[in-house]
PDB file of C-alpha atoms in Angstrom:
ATOM      1  CA  MET A   1     -24.529  -1.477   1.123  1.00 71.00           C
ATOM      2  CA  THR A   2     -27.919  -0.158   0.055  1.00 76.00           C
ATOM      3  CA  GLU A   3     -27.160   3.397  -0.998  1.00 85.00           C
ATOM      4  CA  LYS A   4     -24.916   4.860  -3.639  1.00 92.00           C
ATOM      5  CA  VAL A   5     -21.447   5.959  -2.511  1.00 94.00           C
ATOM      6  CA  THR A   6     -19.839   8.781  -4.498  1.00 96.00           C
ATOM      7  CA  LYS A   7     -16.176   9.705  -4.327  1.00 97.00           C
ATOM      8  CA  ARG A   8     -14.157  12.265  -6.256  1.00 98.00           C
ATOM      9  CA  TYR A   9     -10.378  12.145  -6.596  1.00 97.00           C
ATOM     10  CA  GLU A  10      -8.051  14.697  -8.136  1.00 95.00           C
ATOM     11  CA  VAL A  11      -5.291  13.240 -10.311  1.00 95.00           C
ATOM     12  CA  SER A  12      -2.153  15.369 -10.387  1.00 92.00           C
ATOM     13  CA  GLY A  13      -0.488  15.613 -13.747  1.00 88.00           C
ATOM     14  CA  ALA A  14       2.701  16.964 -12.307  1.00 76.00           C
ATOM     15  CA  ASP A  15       4.115  13.804 -10.800  1.00 79.00           C
ATOM     16  CA  PHE A  16       4.164  10.346 -12.325  1.00 85.00           C
ATOM     17  CA  THR A  17       5.177   8.970  -8.929  1.00 87.00           C
ATOM     18  CA  HIS A  18       1.711   9.471  -7.484  1.00 89.00           C
ATOM     19  CA  ALA A  19      -0.261   8.088 -10.428  1.00 92.00           C
ATOM     20  CA  GLY A  20      -2.386   5.243  -9.149  1.00 94.00           C
ATOM     21  CA  GLU A  21      -3.102   6.661  -5.718  1.00 94.00           C
ATOM     22  CA  ALA A  22      -6.786   7.230  -6.492  1.00 96.00           C
ATOM     23  CA  SER A  23      -7.122   3.691  -7.873  1.00 97.00           C
ATOM     24  CA  GLY A  24      -5.544   2.337  -4.707  1.00 96.00           C
ATOM     25  CA  LYS A  25      -8.061   4.290  -2.620  1.00 96.00           C
ATOM     26  CA  VAL A  26     -11.036   3.036  -4.629  1.00 97.00           C
ATOM     27  CA  LYS A  27      -9.698  -0.494  -4.367  1.00 96.00           C
ATOM     28  CA  ALA A  28      -9.432  -0.214  -0.578  1.00 95.00           C
ATOM     29  CA  LEU A  29     -12.927   1.280  -0.358  1.00 96.00           C
ATOM     30  CA  LEU A  30     -14.456  -1.526  -2.438  1.00 96.00           C
ATOM     31  CA  LYS A  31     -12.737  -4.114  -0.245  1.00 95.00           C
ATOM     32  CA  GLN A  32     -14.174  -2.411   2.805  1.00 95.00           C
ATOM     33  CA  ILE A  33     -17.659  -2.424   1.261  1.00 93.00           C
ATOM     34  CA  GLY A  34     -17.280  -6.110   0.496  1.00 93.00           C
ATOM     35  CA  TYR A  35     -17.276  -6.214  -3.285  1.00 94.00           C
ATOM     36  CA  SER A  36     -16.162  -9.437  -4.999  1.00 94.00           C
ATOM     37  CA  PRO A  37     -12.392  -9.739  -5.531  1.00 93.00           C
ATOM     38  CA  ASP A  38     -12.914 -10.126  -9.286  1.00 93.00           C
ATOM     39  CA  ALA A  39     -14.906  -6.888  -9.595  1.00 95.00           C
ATOM     40  CA  ILE A  40     -12.427  -5.032  -7.373  1.00 96.00           C
ATOM     41  CA  ARG A  41      -9.518  -6.205  -9.464  1.00 94.00           C
ATOM     42  CA  ARG A  42     -11.192  -5.210 -12.736  1.00 95.00           C
ATOM     43  CA  VAL A  43     -12.125  -1.764 -11.435  1.00 97.00           C
ATOM     44  CA  ALA A  44      -8.642  -1.205 -10.026  1.00 96.00           C
ATOM     45  CA  ILE A  45      -6.838  -2.158 -13.239  1.00 95.00           C
ATOM     46  CA  ALA A  46      -9.136  -0.152 -15.523  1.00 97.00           C
ATOM     47  CA  MET A  47      -9.069   2.935 -13.321  1.00 97.00           C
ATOM     48  CA  TYR A  48      -5.305   2.699 -12.888  1.00 96.00           C
ATOM     49  CA  GLU A  49      -4.786   2.648 -16.658  1.00 95.00           C
ATOM     50  CA  GLY A  50      -7.066   5.676 -16.882  1.00 96.00           C
ATOM     51  CA  GLU A  51      -5.098   7.519 -14.246  1.00 96.00           C
ATOM     52  CA  ILE A  52      -1.832   6.755 -16.018  1.00 94.00           C
ATOM     53  CA  ASN A  53      -3.315   8.048 -19.285  1.00 93.00           C
ATOM     54  CA  MET A  54      -4.351  11.289 -17.576  1.00 94.00           C
ATOM     55  CA  VAL A  55      -0.839  11.844 -16.249  1.00 93.00           C
ATOM     56  CA  ILE A  56       0.908  10.911 -19.508  1.00 90.00           C
ATOM     57  CA  HIS A  57      -1.342  12.719 -21.965  1.00 91.00           C
ATOM     58  CA  ALA A  58      -3.458  15.308 -20.199  1.00 92.00           C
ATOM     59  CA  ASN A  59      -1.580  16.801 -17.249  1.00 91.00           C
ATOM     60  CA  GLY A  60      -4.009  15.237 -14.796  1.00 92.00           C
ATOM     61  CA  GLY A  61      -7.725  15.575 -14.215  1.00 96.00           C
ATOM     62  CA  TYR A  62     -10.239  14.051 -11.848  1.00 97.00           C
ATOM     63  CA  VAL A  63     -12.021  10.766 -11.250  1.00 97.00           C
ATOM     64  CA  LEU A  64     -15.607  10.410 -10.115  1.00 98.00           C
ATOM     65  CA  ALA A  65     -16.502   6.984  -8.736  1.00 97.00           C
ATOM     66  CA  GLU A  66     -20.138   6.051  -8.125  1.00 97.00           C
ATOM     67  CA  ILE A  67     -20.493   2.789  -6.250  1.00 96.00           C
ATOM     68  CA  TYR A  68     -23.865   1.020  -6.386  1.00 95.00           C
ATOM     69  CA  PRO A  69     -24.761  -2.359  -4.885  1.00 93.00           C
ATOM     70  CA  ASP A  70     -24.695  -4.008  -8.315  1.00 93.00           C
ATOM     71  CA  ARG A  71     -22.169  -1.933 -10.281  1.00 96.00           C
ATOM     72  CA  ILE A  72     -19.428   0.678 -10.168  1.00 97.00           C
ATOM     73  CA  ASP A  73     -19.526   3.638 -12.565  1.00 98.00           C
ATOM     74  CA  ILE A  74     -16.346   5.634 -13.032  1.00 98.00           C
ATOM     75  CA  LEU A  75     -15.807   8.841 -14.962  1.00 98.00           C
ATOM     76  CA  LEU A  76     -12.274   9.987 -15.737  1.00 98.00           C
ATOM     77  CA  GLU A  77     -12.237  13.541 -17.050  1.00 98.00           C
ATOM     78  CA  ASP A  78      -9.350  15.690 -18.183  1.00 96.00           C
ATOM     79  CA  THR A  79      -8.821  18.968 -19.971  1.00 94.00           C
ATOM     80  CA  GLY A  80      -5.957  17.642 -22.061  1.00 94.00           C
ATOM     81  CA  PRO A  81      -5.400  17.820 -25.821  1.00 94.00           C
ATOM     82  CA  GLY A  82      -8.188  15.342 -26.690  1.00 95.00           C
ATOM     83  CA  ILE A  83      -8.050  12.185 -28.807  1.00 95.00           C
ATOM     84  CA  ALA A  84      -8.067  12.767 -32.558  1.00 93.00           C
ATOM     85  CA  ASP A  85      -9.096   9.247 -33.587  1.00 94.00           C
ATOM     86  CA  ILE A  86     -10.719   7.224 -30.799  1.00 94.00           C
ATOM     87  CA  GLY A  87     -10.921   4.050 -32.919  1.00 94.00           C
ATOM     88  CA  LEU A  88      -7.187   4.182 -33.566  1.00 93.00           C
ATOM     89  CA  ALA A  89      -6.420   4.980 -29.923  1.00 94.00           C
ATOM     90  CA  MET A  90      -8.370   1.875 -28.876  1.00 94.00           C
ATOM     91  CA  GLN A  91      -6.162  -0.412 -30.967  1.00 92.00           C
ATOM     92  CA  GLU A  92      -3.672  -2.446 -28.959  1.00 90.00           C
ATOM     93  CA  GLY A  93      -0.142  -1.259 -29.661  1.00 89.00           C
ATOM     94  CA  TYR A  94      -1.071   2.208 -30.923  1.00 90.00           C
ATOM     95  CA  SER A  95       0.427   4.937 -28.780  1.00 91.00           C
ATOM     96  CA  THR A  96       1.259   8.618 -29.019  1.00 90.00           C
ATOM     97  CA  ALA A  97       3.207   8.552 -25.765  1.00 88.00           C
ATOM     98  CA  PRO A  98       6.769   9.883 -25.893  1.00 85.00           C
ATOM     99  CA  ASP A  99       9.736   7.553 -25.477  1.00 85.00           C
ATOM    100  CA  GLU A 100      10.442   8.651 -21.916  1.00 83.00           C
ATOM    101  CA  VAL A 101       7.032   7.277 -20.914  1.00 86.00           C
ATOM    102  CA  ARG A 102       8.026   3.875 -22.285  1.00 87.00           C
ATOM    103  CA  SER A 103      11.110   3.935 -20.102  1.00 84.00           C
ATOM    104  CA  LEU A 104       8.680   4.268 -17.166  1.00 86.00           C
ATOM    105  CA  GLY A 105       6.882   1.044 -18.128  1.00 91.00           C
ATOM    106  CA  PHE A 106       3.904   2.514 -19.974  1.00 91.00           C
ATOM    107  CA  GLY A 107       3.131   3.912 -23.412  1.00 88.00           C
ATOM    108  CA  ALA A 108       2.903   0.528 -25.122  1.00 87.00           C
ATOM    109  CA  GLY A 109      -0.525   1.303 -26.515  1.00 89.00           C
ATOM    110  CA  MET A 110      -2.345  -0.972 -24.099  1.00 89.00           C
ATOM    111  CA  GLY A 111      -4.036   1.533 -21.787  1.00 92.00           C
ATOM    112  CA  LEU A 112      -7.440   2.052 -23.400  1.00 94.00           C
ATOM    113  CA  ALA A 113      -7.504  -1.557 -24.627  1.00 92.00           C
ATOM    114  CA  ASN A 114      -6.915  -2.758 -21.086  1.00 92.00           C
ATOM    115  CA  MET A 115      -9.685  -0.512 -19.805  1.00 96.00           C
ATOM    116  CA  LYS A 116     -12.090  -2.079 -22.279  1.00 95.00           C
ATOM    117  CA  ARG A 117     -10.796  -5.582 -21.521  1.00 93.00           C
ATOM    118  CA  TYR A 118     -11.649  -5.364 -17.837  1.00 95.00           C
ATOM    119  CA  THR A 119     -14.903  -3.419 -17.881  1.00 97.00           C
ATOM    120  CA  ASP A 120     -18.493  -4.305 -18.771  1.00 98.00           C
ATOM    121  CA  ALA A 121     -19.090  -1.008 -20.558  1.00 98.00           C
ATOM    122  CA  MET A 122     -16.859   1.817 -21.756  1.00 97.00           C
ATOM    123  CA  ARG A 123     -17.555   5.077 -23.606  1.00 97.00           C
ATOM    124  CA  ILE A 124     -15.173   7.835 -24.644  1.00 97.00           C
ATOM    125  CA  GLU A 125     -16.127  11.431 -25.403  1.00 97.00           C
ATOM    126  CA  SER A 126     -13.293  13.606 -26.621  1.00 97.00           C
ATOM    127  CA  GLU A 127     -12.858  16.970 -28.256  1.00 96.00           C
ATOM    128  CA  ILE A 128      -9.589  18.287 -29.596  1.00 96.00           C
ATOM    129  CA  GLY A 129      -8.276  21.125 -27.490  1.00 95.00           C
ATOM    130  CA  VAL A 130     -11.024  20.688 -24.890  1.00 96.00           C
ATOM    131  CA  GLY A 131     -10.463  17.352 -23.176  1.00 96.00           C
ATOM    132  CA  THR A 132     -11.570  13.776 -22.769  1.00 97.00           C
ATOM    133  CA  LYS A 133     -14.177  11.943 -20.726  1.00 98.00           C
ATOM    134  CA  VAL A 134     -13.917   8.188 -20.285  1.00 98.00           C
ATOM    135  CA  TYR A 135     -16.901   6.400 -18.718  1.00 98.00           C
ATOM    136  CA  ILE A 136     -16.447   2.851 -17.482  1.00 98.00           C
ATOM    137  CA  THR A 137     -18.776   0.447 -15.705  1.00 98.00           C
ATOM    138  CA  VAL A 138     -17.957  -2.761 -13.868  1.00 98.00           C
ATOM    139  CA  LYS A 139     -20.797  -4.981 -12.703  1.00 96.00           C
ATOM    140  CA  SER A 140     -20.470  -6.789  -9.404  1.00 88.00           C
TER     141      SER A 140
ATOM    142  CA  MET B   1       9.807  -7.112 -23.339  1.00 46.00           C
ATOM    143  CA  LEU B   2       7.439  -9.763 -22.138  1.00 51.00           C
ATOM    144  CA  TYR B   3       8.727 -13.175 -21.181  1.00 50.00           C
ATOM    145  CA  TRP B   4       6.021 -15.588 -20.220  1.00 48.00           C
ATOM    146  CA  LEU B   5       6.820 -18.503 -18.005  1.00 47.00           C
ATOM    147  CA  TYR B   6       4.587 -21.026 -19.617  1.00 43.00           C
ATOM    148  CA  ASN B   7       4.790 -23.867 -22.015  1.00 41.00           C
ATOM    149  CA  ASN B   8       1.382 -25.443 -22.126  1.00 43.00           C
ATOM    150  CA  GLY B   9      -0.511 -23.227 -19.745  1.00 53.00           C
ATOM    151  CA  ASN B  10       0.275 -24.177 -16.205  1.00 65.00           C
ATOM    152  CA  GLU B  11       0.419 -27.896 -16.898  1.00 66.00           C
ATOM    153  CA  GLY B  12       2.748 -29.742 -14.562  1.00 71.00           C
ATOM    154  CA  LYS B  13       3.404 -26.568 -12.615  1.00 76.00           C
ATOM    155  CA  ALA B  14       2.669 -25.844  -8.991  1.00 84.00           C
ATOM    156  CA  ALA B  15       2.654 -23.066  -6.463  1.00 90.00           C
ATOM    157  CA  MET B  16       5.972 -22.205  -4.859  1.00 95.00           C
ATOM    158  CA  GLN B  17       6.790 -20.601  -1.552  1.00 96.00           C
ATOM    159  CA  LEU B  18       8.534 -17.245  -1.736  1.00 97.00           C
ATOM    160  CA  LYS B  19      11.426 -18.553   0.350  1.00 97.00           C
ATOM    161  CA  LYS B  20      12.138 -21.175  -2.310  1.00 98.00           C
ATOM    162  CA  ILE B  21      12.032 -18.472  -5.002  1.00 98.00           C
ATOM    163  CA  ILE B  22      14.524 -16.421  -2.986  1.00 98.00           C
ATOM    164  CA  GLU B  23      16.780 -19.483  -2.789  1.00 98.00           C
ATOM    165  CA  ILE B  24      16.506 -20.329  -6.503  1.00 98.00           C
ATOM    166  CA  LEU B  25      17.248 -16.739  -7.523  1.00 98.00           C
ATOM    167  CA  LYS B  26      19.973 -16.325  -4.866  1.00 98.00           C
ATOM    168  CA  ALA B  27      18.093 -13.139  -4.147  1.00 98.00           C
ATOM    169  CA  ASP B  28      18.437 -10.433  -1.548  1.00 98.00           C
ATOM    170  CA  VAL B  29      15.303  -9.668   0.431  1.00 98.00           C
ATOM    171  CA  ILE B  30      14.542  -5.964   0.477  1.00 98.00           C
ATOM    172  CA  PHE B  31      11.219  -6.248   2.247  1.00 98.00           C
ATOM    173  CA  CYS B  32       9.176  -9.293   3.128  1.00 97.00           C
ATOM    174  CA  GLU B  33       6.666  -9.944   5.881  1.00 96.00           C
ATOM    175  CA  ASN B  34       6.141 -13.608   5.159  1.00 96.00           C
ATOM    176  CA  GLU B  35       8.519 -15.795   3.152  1.00 96.00           C
ATOM    177  CA  GLU B  36       6.128 -18.716   3.413  1.00 96.00           C
ATOM    178  CA  ILE B  37       3.550 -17.074   1.177  1.00 94.00           C
ATOM    179  CA  GLU B  38       2.549 -19.208  -1.813  1.00 94.00           C
ATOM    180  CA  ILE B  39       3.181 -17.801  -5.284  1.00 95.00           C
ATOM    181  CA  LEU B  40       0.866 -19.372  -7.850  1.00 93.00           C
ATOM    182  CA  THR B  41       2.340 -18.101 -11.118  1.00 93.00           C
ATOM    183  CA  ALA B  42       4.854 -15.570 -12.420  1.00 94.00           C
ATOM    184  CA  CYS B  43       5.142 -12.959 -15.156  1.00 94.00           C
ATOM    185  CA  GLY B  44       8.285 -11.264 -16.406  1.00 95.00           C
ATOM    186  CA  SER B  45       7.913  -7.845 -18.007  1.00 94.00           C
ATOM    187  CA  ASP B  46       9.325  -4.339 -18.086  1.00 94.00           C
ATOM    188  CA  MET B  47       6.068  -3.020 -19.535  1.00 93.00           C
ATOM    189  CA  MET B  48       3.463  -2.634 -16.820  1.00 94.00           C
ATOM    190  CA  SER B  49       0.527  -2.492 -19.230  1.00 88.00           C
ATOM    191  CA  ASP B  50       1.486  -5.923 -20.531  1.00 89.00           C
ATOM    192  CA  ALA B  51       1.405  -7.283 -17.010  1.00 91.00           C
ATOM    193  CA  LEU B  52      -1.930  -5.536 -16.442  1.00 92.00           C
ATOM    194  CA  ALA B  53      -3.312  -7.044 -19.643  1.00 88.00           C
ATOM    195  CA  TYR B  54      -2.303 -10.640 -19.249  1.00 81.00           C
ATOM    196  CA  VAL B  55      -1.816 -11.594 -15.632  1.00 80.00           C
ATOM    197  CA  LYS B  56      -4.889 -13.484 -14.520  1.00 71.00           C
ATOM    198  CA  ASP B  57      -3.893 -15.558 -11.530  1.00 67.00           C
ATOM    199  CA  ARG B  58      -2.425 -14.349  -8.266  1.00 73.00           C
ATOM    200  CA  ALA B  59       1.076 -13.931  -9.532  1.00 93.00           C
ATOM    201  CA  MET B  60       4.536 -12.571  -8.907  1.00 96.00           C
ATOM    202  CA  LEU B  61       6.148  -9.956 -11.154  1.00 97.00           C
ATOM    203  CA  LEU B  62       9.764 -10.131 -12.340  1.00 97.00           C
ATOM    204  CA  THR B  63      10.925  -6.837 -13.795  1.00 97.00           C
ATOM    205  CA  GLY B  64      13.894  -4.641 -14.574  1.00 96.00           C
ATOM    206  CA  LEU B  65      11.744  -1.549 -14.148  1.00 95.00           C
ATOM    207  CA  VAL B  66      12.433   0.274 -10.924  1.00 96.00           C
ATOM    208  CA  ASN B  67       9.890   2.968 -10.168  1.00 93.00           C
ATOM    209  CA  PRO B  68       6.827   3.333  -7.926  1.00 94.00           C
ATOM    210  CA  GLN B  69       4.532   2.177 -10.729  1.00 95.00           C
ATOM    211  CA  THR B  70       6.058  -1.298 -10.432  1.00 96.00           C
ATOM    212  CA  VAL B  71       4.583  -1.525  -6.942  1.00 97.00           C
ATOM    213  CA  ARG B  72       1.326   0.152  -8.024  1.00 96.00           C
ATOM    214  CA  THR B  73       0.922  -2.431 -10.772  1.00 96.00           C
ATOM    215  CA  ALA B  74       1.499  -5.229  -8.286  1.00 96.00           C
ATOM    216  CA  GLU B  75      -1.067  -3.624  -5.983  1.00 96.00           C
ATOM    217  CA  MET B  76      -3.775  -3.507  -8.672  1.00 95.00           C
ATOM    218  CA  LEU B  77      -3.091  -7.128  -9.620  1.00 94.00           C
ATOM    219  CA  ASP B  78      -3.080  -8.394  -6.007  1.00 93.00           C
ATOM    220  CA  MET B  79       0.495  -9.565  -6.477  1.00 95.00           C
ATOM    221  CA  PRO B  80       2.183 -10.555  -3.213  1.00 96.00           C
ATOM    222  CA  ALA B  81       5.748 -10.042  -4.468  1.00 97.00           C
ATOM    223  CA  VAL B  82       7.965  -8.268  -7.007  1.00 98.00           C
ATOM    224  CA  VAL B  83      11.412  -9.467  -8.083  1.00 98.00           C
ATOM    225  CA  PHE B  84      13.864  -6.912  -9.467  1.00 98.00           C
ATOM    226  CA  VAL B  85      16.245  -8.541 -11.943  1.00 98.00           C
ATOM    227  CA  ARG B  86      19.768  -7.582 -13.055  1.00 97.00           C
ATOM    228  CA  GLY B  87      20.688  -6.639  -9.502  1.00 97.00           C
ATOM    229  CA  LYS B  88      18.457  -3.588  -9.434  1.00 95.00           C
ATOM    230  CA  VAL B  89      17.635  -2.155  -6.046  1.00 95.00           C
ATOM    231  CA  PRO B  90      14.658   0.164  -5.493  1.00 97.00           C
ATOM    232  CA  GLY B  91      14.883   3.508  -3.725  1.00 96.00           C
ATOM    233  CA  GLU B  92      13.381   4.270  -0.351  1.00 96.00           C
ATOM    234  CA  ASP B  93      10.203   5.738  -1.850  1.00 95.00           C
ATOM    235  CA  ILE B  94       9.478   2.471  -3.632  1.00 96.00           C
ATOM    236  CA  VAL B  95      10.292   0.367  -0.577  1.00 98.00           C
ATOM    237  CA  GLY B  96       8.056   2.595   1.544  1.00 97.00           C
ATOM    238  CA  LEU B  97       5.154   2.130  -0.852  1.00 96.00           C
ATOM    239  CA  ALA B  98       5.669  -1.645  -0.891  1.00 98.00           C
ATOM    240  CA  LYS B  99       5.653  -1.736   2.897  1.00 98.00           C
ATOM    241  CA  ALA B 100       2.431   0.269   2.990  1.00 96.00           C
ATOM    242  CA  LYS B 101       0.824  -2.176   0.562  1.00 95.00           C
ATOM    243  CA  GLY B 102       2.346  -5.321   2.085  1.00 96.00           C
ATOM    244  CA  ILE B 103       4.091  -6.333  -1.141  1.00 97.00           C
ATOM    245  CA  ALA B 104       7.388  -8.210  -0.802  1.00 98.00           C
ATOM    246  CA  LEU B 105      10.387  -6.922  -2.763  1.00 98.00           C
ATOM    247  CA  ILE B 106      13.404  -9.034  -3.623  1.00 98.00           C
ATOM    248  CA  SER B 107      16.392  -8.439  -5.895  1.00 98.00           C
ATOM    249  CA  THR B 108      18.334 -10.981  -7.927  1.00 98.00           C
ATOM    250  CA  ARG B 109      21.539 -10.548  -9.908  1.00 98.00           C
ATOM    251  CA  TYR B 110      20.233 -12.866 -12.629  1.00 98.00           C
ATOM    252  CA  ARG B 111      19.044 -11.310 -15.870  1.00 98.00           C
ATOM    253  CA  MET B 112      15.376 -11.532 -16.814  1.00 97.00           C
ATOM    254  CA  PHE B 113      15.600 -14.590 -19.064  1.00 97.00           C
ATOM    255  CA  THR B 114      17.760 -16.525 -16.639  1.00 98.00           C
ATOM    256  CA  ALA B 115      15.673 -15.619 -13.596  1.00 98.00           C
ATOM    257  CA  CYS B 116      12.462 -16.692 -15.368  1.00 97.00           C
ATOM    258  CA  GLY B 117      14.100 -19.861 -16.674  1.00 97.00           C
ATOM    259  CA  ARG B 118      15.407 -20.918 -13.276  1.00 98.00           C
ATOM    260  CA  LEU B 119      11.970 -20.552 -11.705  1.00 97.00           C
ATOM    261  CA  TYR B 120      10.202 -22.310 -14.552  1.00 95.00           C
ATOM    262  CA  ALA B 121      12.693 -25.190 -14.487  1.00 96.00           C
ATOM    263  CA  GLN B 122      12.017 -25.618 -10.774  1.00 95.00           C
ATOM    264  CA  GLY B 123       8.276 -25.876 -11.293  1.00 93.00           C
ATOM    265  CA  LEU B 124       6.791 -22.378 -11.146  1.00 93.00           C
ATOM    266  CA  GLY B 125       4.407 -21.773 -14.054  1.00 87.00           C
ATOM    267  CA  GLY B 126       3.077 -18.756 -15.891  1.00 85.00           C
ATOM    268  CA  GLY B 127      -0.616 -19.452 -15.570  1.00 76.00           C
ATOM    269  CA  THR B 128      -2.941 -19.588 -18.511  1.00 67.00           C
ATOM    270  CA  ASP B 129      -1.538 -19.142 -22.004  1.00 64.00           C
ATOM    271  CA  ASP B 130      -4.634 -17.340 -23.210  1.00 61.00           C
ATOM    272  CA  ILE B 131      -3.939 -13.844 -24.480  1.00 55.00           C
TER     273      ILE B 131
END
């Protein structure tokens, strides 16, 4: 590829069942483009965690994926309650998710930490009562 | 919630064909396109974020969690198979998703610890022990 590819995906907050669909689509697209398996895997995991967070905490949102020859930039934006203490939220094991989310296999306080673990850059902008933007970059 | 199948990394451990795993776990096959596929390592967890955090090699997931996110997690991690423990059987929506993604699903009556232990004892490892 020589030009940037931009894709936007809506993430429904209504149904936990469909969380991850956008990540699956980005993963398939990157495979088609011919990205390295390692980069694809890292993007897929980080974006998936972001999608799950949107569904659990923010009643959905959207994902904007910008695919360049040498990197993938992803923005996950929601209009949820916002994150009061980003430093605390980044700590492994810290979670504000309700118990029913844990019974679904998430809410262990690993989401944001996993996103950081698998990406080359990550930035969070959040305002209480307004929403959250998470920017991640994975280099090819 | 997380039971790793390693002792000293993957030392002395080898890949195992899915058909041997099915035999060892006395498992029922729910969906499988190719029982001869090689499984390199395994991870047992009911928490998907733990699997997403620690699984590094092409691996198989053992879990007691039965919902579509089990299959989604396997998809993101390039896992070729998921084993449901404690005799759990997924619903049609989950099976449909697995078919669409080409991920094998099997179900064993063994509990998590026993299922992991039987596979480990027969030579399947847990990959790296780095956290």
